[in-house]
Short mmCIF file of C-alpha atoms in Angstrom, two decimals:
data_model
loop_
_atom_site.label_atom_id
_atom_site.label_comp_id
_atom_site.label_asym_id
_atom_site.label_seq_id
_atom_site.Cartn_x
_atom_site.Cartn_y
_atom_site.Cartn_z
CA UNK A 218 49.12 53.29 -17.49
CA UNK A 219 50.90 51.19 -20.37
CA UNK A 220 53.91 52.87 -21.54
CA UNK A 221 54.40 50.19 -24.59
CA UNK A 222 51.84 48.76 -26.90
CA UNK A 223 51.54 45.05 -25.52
CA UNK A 224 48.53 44.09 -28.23
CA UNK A 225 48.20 43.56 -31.67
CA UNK A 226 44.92 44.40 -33.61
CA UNK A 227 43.22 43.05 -36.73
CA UNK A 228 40.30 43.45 -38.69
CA UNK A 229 39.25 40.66 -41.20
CA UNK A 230 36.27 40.53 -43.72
CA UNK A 231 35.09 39.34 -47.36
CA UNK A 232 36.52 41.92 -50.52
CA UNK A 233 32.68 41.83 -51.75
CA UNK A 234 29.75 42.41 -50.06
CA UNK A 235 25.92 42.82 -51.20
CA UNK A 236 24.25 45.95 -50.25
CA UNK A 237 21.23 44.85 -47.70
CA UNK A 238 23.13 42.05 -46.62
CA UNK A 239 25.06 41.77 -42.97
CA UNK A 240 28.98 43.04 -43.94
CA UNK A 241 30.16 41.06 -40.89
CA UNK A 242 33.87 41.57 -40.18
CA UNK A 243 35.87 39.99 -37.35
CA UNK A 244 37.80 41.69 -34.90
CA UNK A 245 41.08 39.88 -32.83
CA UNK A 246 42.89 41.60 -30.72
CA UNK A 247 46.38 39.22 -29.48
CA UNK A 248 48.54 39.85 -26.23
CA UNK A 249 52.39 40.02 -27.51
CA UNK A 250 53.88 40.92 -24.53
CA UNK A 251 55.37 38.61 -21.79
CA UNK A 252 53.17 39.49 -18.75
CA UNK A 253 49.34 39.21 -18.85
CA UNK A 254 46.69 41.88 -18.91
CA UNK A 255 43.23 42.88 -17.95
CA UNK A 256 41.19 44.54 -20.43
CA UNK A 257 37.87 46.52 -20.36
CA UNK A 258 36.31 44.99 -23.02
CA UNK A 259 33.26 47.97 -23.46
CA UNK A 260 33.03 49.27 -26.86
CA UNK A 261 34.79 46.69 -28.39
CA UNK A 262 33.28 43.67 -30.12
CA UNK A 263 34.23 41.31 -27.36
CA UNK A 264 31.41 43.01 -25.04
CA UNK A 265 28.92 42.41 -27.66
CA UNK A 266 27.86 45.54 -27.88
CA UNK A 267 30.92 47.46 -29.94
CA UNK A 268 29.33 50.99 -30.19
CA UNK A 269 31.52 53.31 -32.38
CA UNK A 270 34.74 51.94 -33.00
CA UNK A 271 35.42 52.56 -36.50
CA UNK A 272 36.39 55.06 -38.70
CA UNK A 273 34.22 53.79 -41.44
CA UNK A 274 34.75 55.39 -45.29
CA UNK A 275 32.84 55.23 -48.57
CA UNK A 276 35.16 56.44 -51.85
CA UNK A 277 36.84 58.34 -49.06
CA UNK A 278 33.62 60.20 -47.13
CA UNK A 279 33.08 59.20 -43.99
CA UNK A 280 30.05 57.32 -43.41
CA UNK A 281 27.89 57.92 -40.13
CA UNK A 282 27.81 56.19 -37.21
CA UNK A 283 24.14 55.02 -35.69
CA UNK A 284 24.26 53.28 -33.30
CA UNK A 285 23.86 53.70 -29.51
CA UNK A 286 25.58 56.57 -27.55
CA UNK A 287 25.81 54.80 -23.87
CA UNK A 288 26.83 56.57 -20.84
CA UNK A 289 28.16 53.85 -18.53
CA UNK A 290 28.82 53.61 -14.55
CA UNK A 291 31.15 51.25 -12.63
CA UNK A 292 31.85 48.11 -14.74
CA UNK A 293 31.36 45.09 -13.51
CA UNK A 294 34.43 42.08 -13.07
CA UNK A 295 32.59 40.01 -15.61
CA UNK A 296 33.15 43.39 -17.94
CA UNK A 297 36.96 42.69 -17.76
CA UNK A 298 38.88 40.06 -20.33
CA UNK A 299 42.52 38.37 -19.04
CA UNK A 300 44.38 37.78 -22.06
CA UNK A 301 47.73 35.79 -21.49
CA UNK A 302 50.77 35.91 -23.50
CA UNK A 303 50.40 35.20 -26.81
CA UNK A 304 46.64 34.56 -26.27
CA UNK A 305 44.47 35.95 -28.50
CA UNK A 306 40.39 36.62 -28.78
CA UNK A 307 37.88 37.82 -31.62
CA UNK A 308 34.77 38.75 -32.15
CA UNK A 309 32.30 39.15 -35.42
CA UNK A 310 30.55 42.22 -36.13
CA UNK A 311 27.55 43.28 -38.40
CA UNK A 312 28.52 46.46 -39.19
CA UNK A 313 25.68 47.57 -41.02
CA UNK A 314 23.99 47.66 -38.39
CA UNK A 315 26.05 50.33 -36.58
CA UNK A 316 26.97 52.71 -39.68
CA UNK A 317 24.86 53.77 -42.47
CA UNK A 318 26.17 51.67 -45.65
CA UNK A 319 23.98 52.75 -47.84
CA UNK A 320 25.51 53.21 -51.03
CA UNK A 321 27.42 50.66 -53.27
CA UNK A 322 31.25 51.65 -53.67
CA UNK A 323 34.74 51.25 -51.84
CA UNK A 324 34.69 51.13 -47.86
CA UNK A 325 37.72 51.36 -45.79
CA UNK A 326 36.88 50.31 -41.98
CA UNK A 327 39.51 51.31 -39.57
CA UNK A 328 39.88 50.61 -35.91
CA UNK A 329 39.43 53.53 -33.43
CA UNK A 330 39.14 52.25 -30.31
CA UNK A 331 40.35 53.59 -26.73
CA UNK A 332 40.22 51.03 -23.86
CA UNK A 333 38.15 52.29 -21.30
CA UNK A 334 41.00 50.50 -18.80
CA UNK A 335 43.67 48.14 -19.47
CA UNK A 336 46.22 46.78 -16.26
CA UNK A 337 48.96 44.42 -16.23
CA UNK A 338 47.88 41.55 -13.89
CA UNK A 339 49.11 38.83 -12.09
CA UNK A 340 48.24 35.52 -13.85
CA UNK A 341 45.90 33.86 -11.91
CA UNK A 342 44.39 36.39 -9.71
CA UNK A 343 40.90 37.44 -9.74
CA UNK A 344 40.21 40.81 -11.89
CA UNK A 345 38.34 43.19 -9.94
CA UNK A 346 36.43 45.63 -11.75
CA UNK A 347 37.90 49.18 -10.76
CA UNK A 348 36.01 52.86 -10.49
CA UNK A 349 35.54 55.13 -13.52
CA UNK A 350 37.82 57.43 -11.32
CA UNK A 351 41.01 54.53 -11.13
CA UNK A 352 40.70 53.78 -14.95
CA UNK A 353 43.61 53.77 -17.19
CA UNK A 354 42.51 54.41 -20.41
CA UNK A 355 44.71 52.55 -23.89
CA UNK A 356 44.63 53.64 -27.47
CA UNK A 357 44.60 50.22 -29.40
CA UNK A 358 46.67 50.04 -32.48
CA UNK A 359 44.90 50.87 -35.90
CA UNK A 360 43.91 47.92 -37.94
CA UNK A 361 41.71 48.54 -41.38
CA UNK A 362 39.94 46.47 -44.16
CA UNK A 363 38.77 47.36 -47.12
CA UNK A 364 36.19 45.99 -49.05
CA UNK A 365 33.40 46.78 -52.04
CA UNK A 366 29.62 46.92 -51.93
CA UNK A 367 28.24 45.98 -54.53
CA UNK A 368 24.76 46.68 -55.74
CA UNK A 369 21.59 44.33 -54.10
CA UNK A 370 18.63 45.55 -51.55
CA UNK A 371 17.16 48.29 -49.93
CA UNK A 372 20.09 48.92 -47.00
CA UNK A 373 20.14 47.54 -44.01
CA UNK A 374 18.49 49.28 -41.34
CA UNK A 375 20.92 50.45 -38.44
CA UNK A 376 19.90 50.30 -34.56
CA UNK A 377 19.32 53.69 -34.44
CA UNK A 378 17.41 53.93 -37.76
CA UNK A 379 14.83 51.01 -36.24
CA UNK A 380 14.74 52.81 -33.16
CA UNK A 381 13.58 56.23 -34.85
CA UNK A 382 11.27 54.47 -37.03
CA UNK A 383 9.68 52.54 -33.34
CA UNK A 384 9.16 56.20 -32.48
CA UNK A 385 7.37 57.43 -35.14
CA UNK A 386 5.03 54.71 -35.28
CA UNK A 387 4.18 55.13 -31.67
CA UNK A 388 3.84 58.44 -32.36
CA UNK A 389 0.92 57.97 -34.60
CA UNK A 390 -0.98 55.74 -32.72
CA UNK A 391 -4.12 57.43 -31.83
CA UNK A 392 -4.01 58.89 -28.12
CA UNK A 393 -3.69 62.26 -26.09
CA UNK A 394 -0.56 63.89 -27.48
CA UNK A 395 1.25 65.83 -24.14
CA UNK A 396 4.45 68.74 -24.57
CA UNK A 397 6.52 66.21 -22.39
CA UNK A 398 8.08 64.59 -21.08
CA UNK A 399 6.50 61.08 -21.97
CA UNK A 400 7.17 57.87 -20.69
CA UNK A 401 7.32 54.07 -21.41
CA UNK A 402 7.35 51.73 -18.90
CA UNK A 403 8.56 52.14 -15.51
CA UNK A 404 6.68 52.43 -11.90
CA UNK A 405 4.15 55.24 -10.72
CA UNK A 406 7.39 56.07 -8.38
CA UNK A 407 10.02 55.61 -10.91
CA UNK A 408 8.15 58.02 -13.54
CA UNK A 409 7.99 60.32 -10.53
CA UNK A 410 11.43 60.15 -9.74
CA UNK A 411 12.60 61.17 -13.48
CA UNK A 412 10.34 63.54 -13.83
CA UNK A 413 11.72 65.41 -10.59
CA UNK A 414 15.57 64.59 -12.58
CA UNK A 415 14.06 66.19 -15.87
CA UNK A 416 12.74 69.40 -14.39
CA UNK A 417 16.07 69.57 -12.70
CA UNK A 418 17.93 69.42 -15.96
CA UNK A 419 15.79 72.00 -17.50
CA UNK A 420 16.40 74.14 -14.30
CA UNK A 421 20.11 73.83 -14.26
CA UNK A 422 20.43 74.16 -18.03
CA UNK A 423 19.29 77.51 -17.56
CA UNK A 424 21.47 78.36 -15.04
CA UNK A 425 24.02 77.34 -17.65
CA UNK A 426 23.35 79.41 -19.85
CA UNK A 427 23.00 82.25 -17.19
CA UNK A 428 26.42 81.71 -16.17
CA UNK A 429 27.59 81.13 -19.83
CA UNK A 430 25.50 84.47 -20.73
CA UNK A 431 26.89 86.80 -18.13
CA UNK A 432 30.34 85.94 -17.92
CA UNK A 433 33.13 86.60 -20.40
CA UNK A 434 35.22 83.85 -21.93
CA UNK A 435 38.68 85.43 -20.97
CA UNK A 436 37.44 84.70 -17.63
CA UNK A 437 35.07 81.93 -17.35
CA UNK A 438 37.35 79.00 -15.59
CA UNK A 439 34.24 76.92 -15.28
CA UNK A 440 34.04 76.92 -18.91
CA UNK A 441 37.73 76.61 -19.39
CA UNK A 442 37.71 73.45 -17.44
CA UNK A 443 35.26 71.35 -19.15
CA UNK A 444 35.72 72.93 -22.80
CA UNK A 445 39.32 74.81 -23.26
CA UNK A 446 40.41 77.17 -25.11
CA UNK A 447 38.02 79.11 -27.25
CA UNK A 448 38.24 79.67 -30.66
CA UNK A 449 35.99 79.01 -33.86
CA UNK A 450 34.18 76.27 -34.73
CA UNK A 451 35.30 76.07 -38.63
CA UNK A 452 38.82 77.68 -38.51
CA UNK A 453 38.12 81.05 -38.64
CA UNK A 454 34.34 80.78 -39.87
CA UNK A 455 31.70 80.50 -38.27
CA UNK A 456 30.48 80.59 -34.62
CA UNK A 457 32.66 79.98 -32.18
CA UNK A 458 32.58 77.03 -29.43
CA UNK A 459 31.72 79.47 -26.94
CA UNK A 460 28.58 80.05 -28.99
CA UNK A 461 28.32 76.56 -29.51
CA UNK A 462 27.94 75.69 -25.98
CA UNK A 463 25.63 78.49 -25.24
CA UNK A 464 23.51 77.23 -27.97
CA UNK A 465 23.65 73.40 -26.59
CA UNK A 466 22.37 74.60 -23.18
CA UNK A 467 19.86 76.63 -24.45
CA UNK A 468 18.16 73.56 -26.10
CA UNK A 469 18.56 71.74 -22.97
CA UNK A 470 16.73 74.57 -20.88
CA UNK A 471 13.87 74.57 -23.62
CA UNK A 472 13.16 70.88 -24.31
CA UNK A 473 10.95 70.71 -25.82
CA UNK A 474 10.82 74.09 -27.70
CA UNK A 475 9.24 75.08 -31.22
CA UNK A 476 13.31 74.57 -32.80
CA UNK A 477 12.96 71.45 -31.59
CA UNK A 478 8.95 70.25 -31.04
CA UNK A 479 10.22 66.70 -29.87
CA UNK A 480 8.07 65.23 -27.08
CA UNK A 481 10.69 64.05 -25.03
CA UNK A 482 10.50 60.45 -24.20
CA UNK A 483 11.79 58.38 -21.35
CA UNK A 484 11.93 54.41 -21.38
CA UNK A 485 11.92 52.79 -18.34
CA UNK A 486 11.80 49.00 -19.21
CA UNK A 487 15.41 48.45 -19.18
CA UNK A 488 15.28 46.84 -22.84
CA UNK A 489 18.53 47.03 -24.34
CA UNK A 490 20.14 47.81 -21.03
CA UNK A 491 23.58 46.29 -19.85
CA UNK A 492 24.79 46.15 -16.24
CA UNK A 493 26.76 48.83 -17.03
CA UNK A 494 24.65 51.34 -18.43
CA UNK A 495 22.92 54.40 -17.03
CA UNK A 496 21.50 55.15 -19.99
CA UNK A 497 21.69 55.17 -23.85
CA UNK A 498 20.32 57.01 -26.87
CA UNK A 499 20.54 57.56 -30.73
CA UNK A 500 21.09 60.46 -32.84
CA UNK A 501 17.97 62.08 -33.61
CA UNK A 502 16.19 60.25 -30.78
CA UNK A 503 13.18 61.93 -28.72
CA UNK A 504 14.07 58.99 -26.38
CA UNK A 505 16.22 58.43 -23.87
CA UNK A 506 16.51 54.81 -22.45
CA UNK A 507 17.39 54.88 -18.36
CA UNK A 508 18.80 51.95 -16.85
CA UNK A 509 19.25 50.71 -13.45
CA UNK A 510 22.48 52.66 -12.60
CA UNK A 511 20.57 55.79 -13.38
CA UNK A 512 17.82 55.14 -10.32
CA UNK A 513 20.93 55.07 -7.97
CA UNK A 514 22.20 58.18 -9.01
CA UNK A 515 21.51 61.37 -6.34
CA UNK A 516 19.47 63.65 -8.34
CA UNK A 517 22.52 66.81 -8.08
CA UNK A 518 26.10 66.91 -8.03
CA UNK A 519 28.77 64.65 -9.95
CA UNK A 520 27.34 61.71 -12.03
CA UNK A 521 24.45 62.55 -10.75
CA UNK A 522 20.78 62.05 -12.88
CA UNK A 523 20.66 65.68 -13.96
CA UNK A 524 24.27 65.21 -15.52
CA UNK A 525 23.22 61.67 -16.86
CA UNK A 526 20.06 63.35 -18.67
CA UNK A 527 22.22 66.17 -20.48
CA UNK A 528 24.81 63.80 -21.66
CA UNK A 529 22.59 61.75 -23.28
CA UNK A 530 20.49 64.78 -24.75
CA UNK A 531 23.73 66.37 -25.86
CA UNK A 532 23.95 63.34 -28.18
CA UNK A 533 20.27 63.46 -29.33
CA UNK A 534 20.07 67.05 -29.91
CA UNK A 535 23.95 67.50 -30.84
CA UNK A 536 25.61 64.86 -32.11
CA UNK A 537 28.13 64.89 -29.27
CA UNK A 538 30.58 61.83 -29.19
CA UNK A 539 31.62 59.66 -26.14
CA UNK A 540 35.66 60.86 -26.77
CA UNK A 541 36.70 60.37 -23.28
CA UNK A 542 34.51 59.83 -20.22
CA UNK A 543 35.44 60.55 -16.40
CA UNK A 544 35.91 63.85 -14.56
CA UNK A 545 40.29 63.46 -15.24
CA UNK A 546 39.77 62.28 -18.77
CA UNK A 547 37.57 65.08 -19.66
CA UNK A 548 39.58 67.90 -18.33
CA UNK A 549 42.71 66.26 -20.36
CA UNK A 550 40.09 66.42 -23.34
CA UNK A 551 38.98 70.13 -22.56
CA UNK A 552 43.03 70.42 -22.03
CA UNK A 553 44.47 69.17 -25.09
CA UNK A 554 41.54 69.05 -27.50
CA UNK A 555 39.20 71.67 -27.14
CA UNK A 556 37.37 70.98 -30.26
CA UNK A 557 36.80 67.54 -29.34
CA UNK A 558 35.61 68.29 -25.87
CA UNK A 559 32.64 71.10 -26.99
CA UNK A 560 31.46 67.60 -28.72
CA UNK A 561 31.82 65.04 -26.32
CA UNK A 562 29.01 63.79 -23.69
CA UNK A 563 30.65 63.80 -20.35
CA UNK A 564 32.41 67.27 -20.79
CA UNK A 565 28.11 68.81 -21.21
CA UNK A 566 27.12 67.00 -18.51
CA UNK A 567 30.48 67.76 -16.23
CA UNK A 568 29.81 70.82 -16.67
CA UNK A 569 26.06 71.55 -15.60
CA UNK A 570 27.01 69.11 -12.72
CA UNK A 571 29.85 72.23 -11.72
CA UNK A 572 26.96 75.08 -11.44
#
């Protein structure tokens, strides 16, 4: 762990932009400490694929992220950056294609990004990629721009708006229509293989909800250690994240169901897939995209396929978050921020992978 803040953060853009046109911004990030460091660059612009790492507003509303929602394995050494001292890197950004700027008026963008690992090094040496399980995760310091969109063209479309619309225009091609699960792509023995991991899911989702059903929440430590504390989900309106959770695994047992008459899709080409992925997905999505690290994966147990396939459905169905990923992050989350963790990813799939 870092006990001091060794970098300094910046975002830079243009005061105007037109609406429909990229709103690039560039990110830097500089080492100001004496001793160099090794960073994991995923979810930052340096890996080229940035995800969410901005708090993005409009007149002071928060506008929505949509872009992918990746669950990742072991990174790679070519995932790592060295940065010296006083060395500094940066990276440009479309942002319009991540959020949904669809409006003219004032934007604020803020950095919000946690490295996934970040180690003092010696300079020099080689920088070996390390486990999810020995990462060492770093807030970076907050950095924001502000700028105006003015009116122009229809919006830009985001990733996950031209993935959605891909869907639907698959979806009315003529052919045999089937409940689910579809798929794109892939081998005879790969479609096999998920199939086996998605009847699995369903399986275990259900015995989720068993256990979540049956068992009070004064003394459920299963659910205590992947979700905290319970309490309501709006202060003291509403349901609370008990409920929540029960209601997020019901889906997941009953996919597809008629509250949510999605065929769901698997894509097996790998397009869009980094070394690092397992898998990815958008909001909204009836697909989930595997990747390679996914067909290594044993079918039960920790970060294991039927945990990969709930994470990512969590974000489809749920608009779940990627807060903190790894079993020790996650309890800390479900620890410290029990509001947070009901909403993130790994703490769903963590917790079917328990049962």
């Amino acid at each position: 762990m870092i006990d001091n803040q060794p970098f300094e953060c910046s975002l830079q853009g243009r005061t105007s932009y037109r609406l429909g046109e990229p709103i690039v911004l560039t990110f830097a990030i500089r080492n100001a400490a004496n001793h160099t460091y090794a960073l994991l660059t995923w979810n930052t612009p340096l890996a080229g694929d940035p995800l969410n790492f901005l708090v993005l507003t409009r007149d002071g509303i928060t506008v929505r992220y949509d872009g992918r929602h990746v669950q990742r394995g072991n990174p790679a050494d070519s995932d790592y950056l060295a940065l010296a001292p006083g060395q500094s890197r940066t990276a440009d950004i479309d942002i319009a294609r991540l959020y949904r700027i669809e409006e003219p008026g004032h934007y604020r963008a803020t950095l919000a990004t946690v490295l996934s690992d970040a180690r003092a090094v010696d300079p020099g040496t080689e920088r070996p990629a390390r486990s999810l399980a020995e990462h060492a995760q770093h807030p970076l310091p907050a950095a924001s721009v502000e700028f105006t969109v003015t009116p122009g063209d229809a919006p830009a479309l985001t990733f996950g708006q031209q993935a959605r619309t891909a869907e639907q225009q698959r979806a009315a091609e003529p052919g045999v229509r089937i409940f689910g699960p579809d798929f794109v792509g892939g081998t005879g023995v790969e479609r096999g293989d998920v199939l086996t991991a998605h009847n699995a899911m369903i399986a275990r989702a259900a015995a989720a909800v068993q256990q979540l059903t049956t068992t009070s929440v004064a003394v459920n430590q299963r659910y205590a250690q992947w979700f905290g504390t319970d309490g309501n989900l709006f202060g003291v309106l509403g349901p609370t994240r008990y409920q929540v959770i029960t209601s997020h695994f019901t889906t997941y047992s009953t996919l597809p169901s008629a509250m949510f008459p999605i065929t769901p899709t698997y894509d097996l080409t790998r397009q869009g897939c980094a070394p690092s992925y397992v898998a990815y997905t958008y909001d909204d999505s009836g697909t989930v995209w595997l990747c390679n690290q996914f067909f290594g994966r044993p079918l039960s147990g920790f970060d294991s396929k039927i945990g990969t396939l709930i994470h990512e459905w969590s974000h489809s169905r749920h608009y779940t978050e990627d807060y903190a990923n790894g079993q020790t992050a996650c309890k800390n989350l479900a620890a410290n921020d029990p509001a947070r963790a009901v909403f993130n990813g790994d703490n769903h799939g963590f917790f079917a992978e328990s049962l």
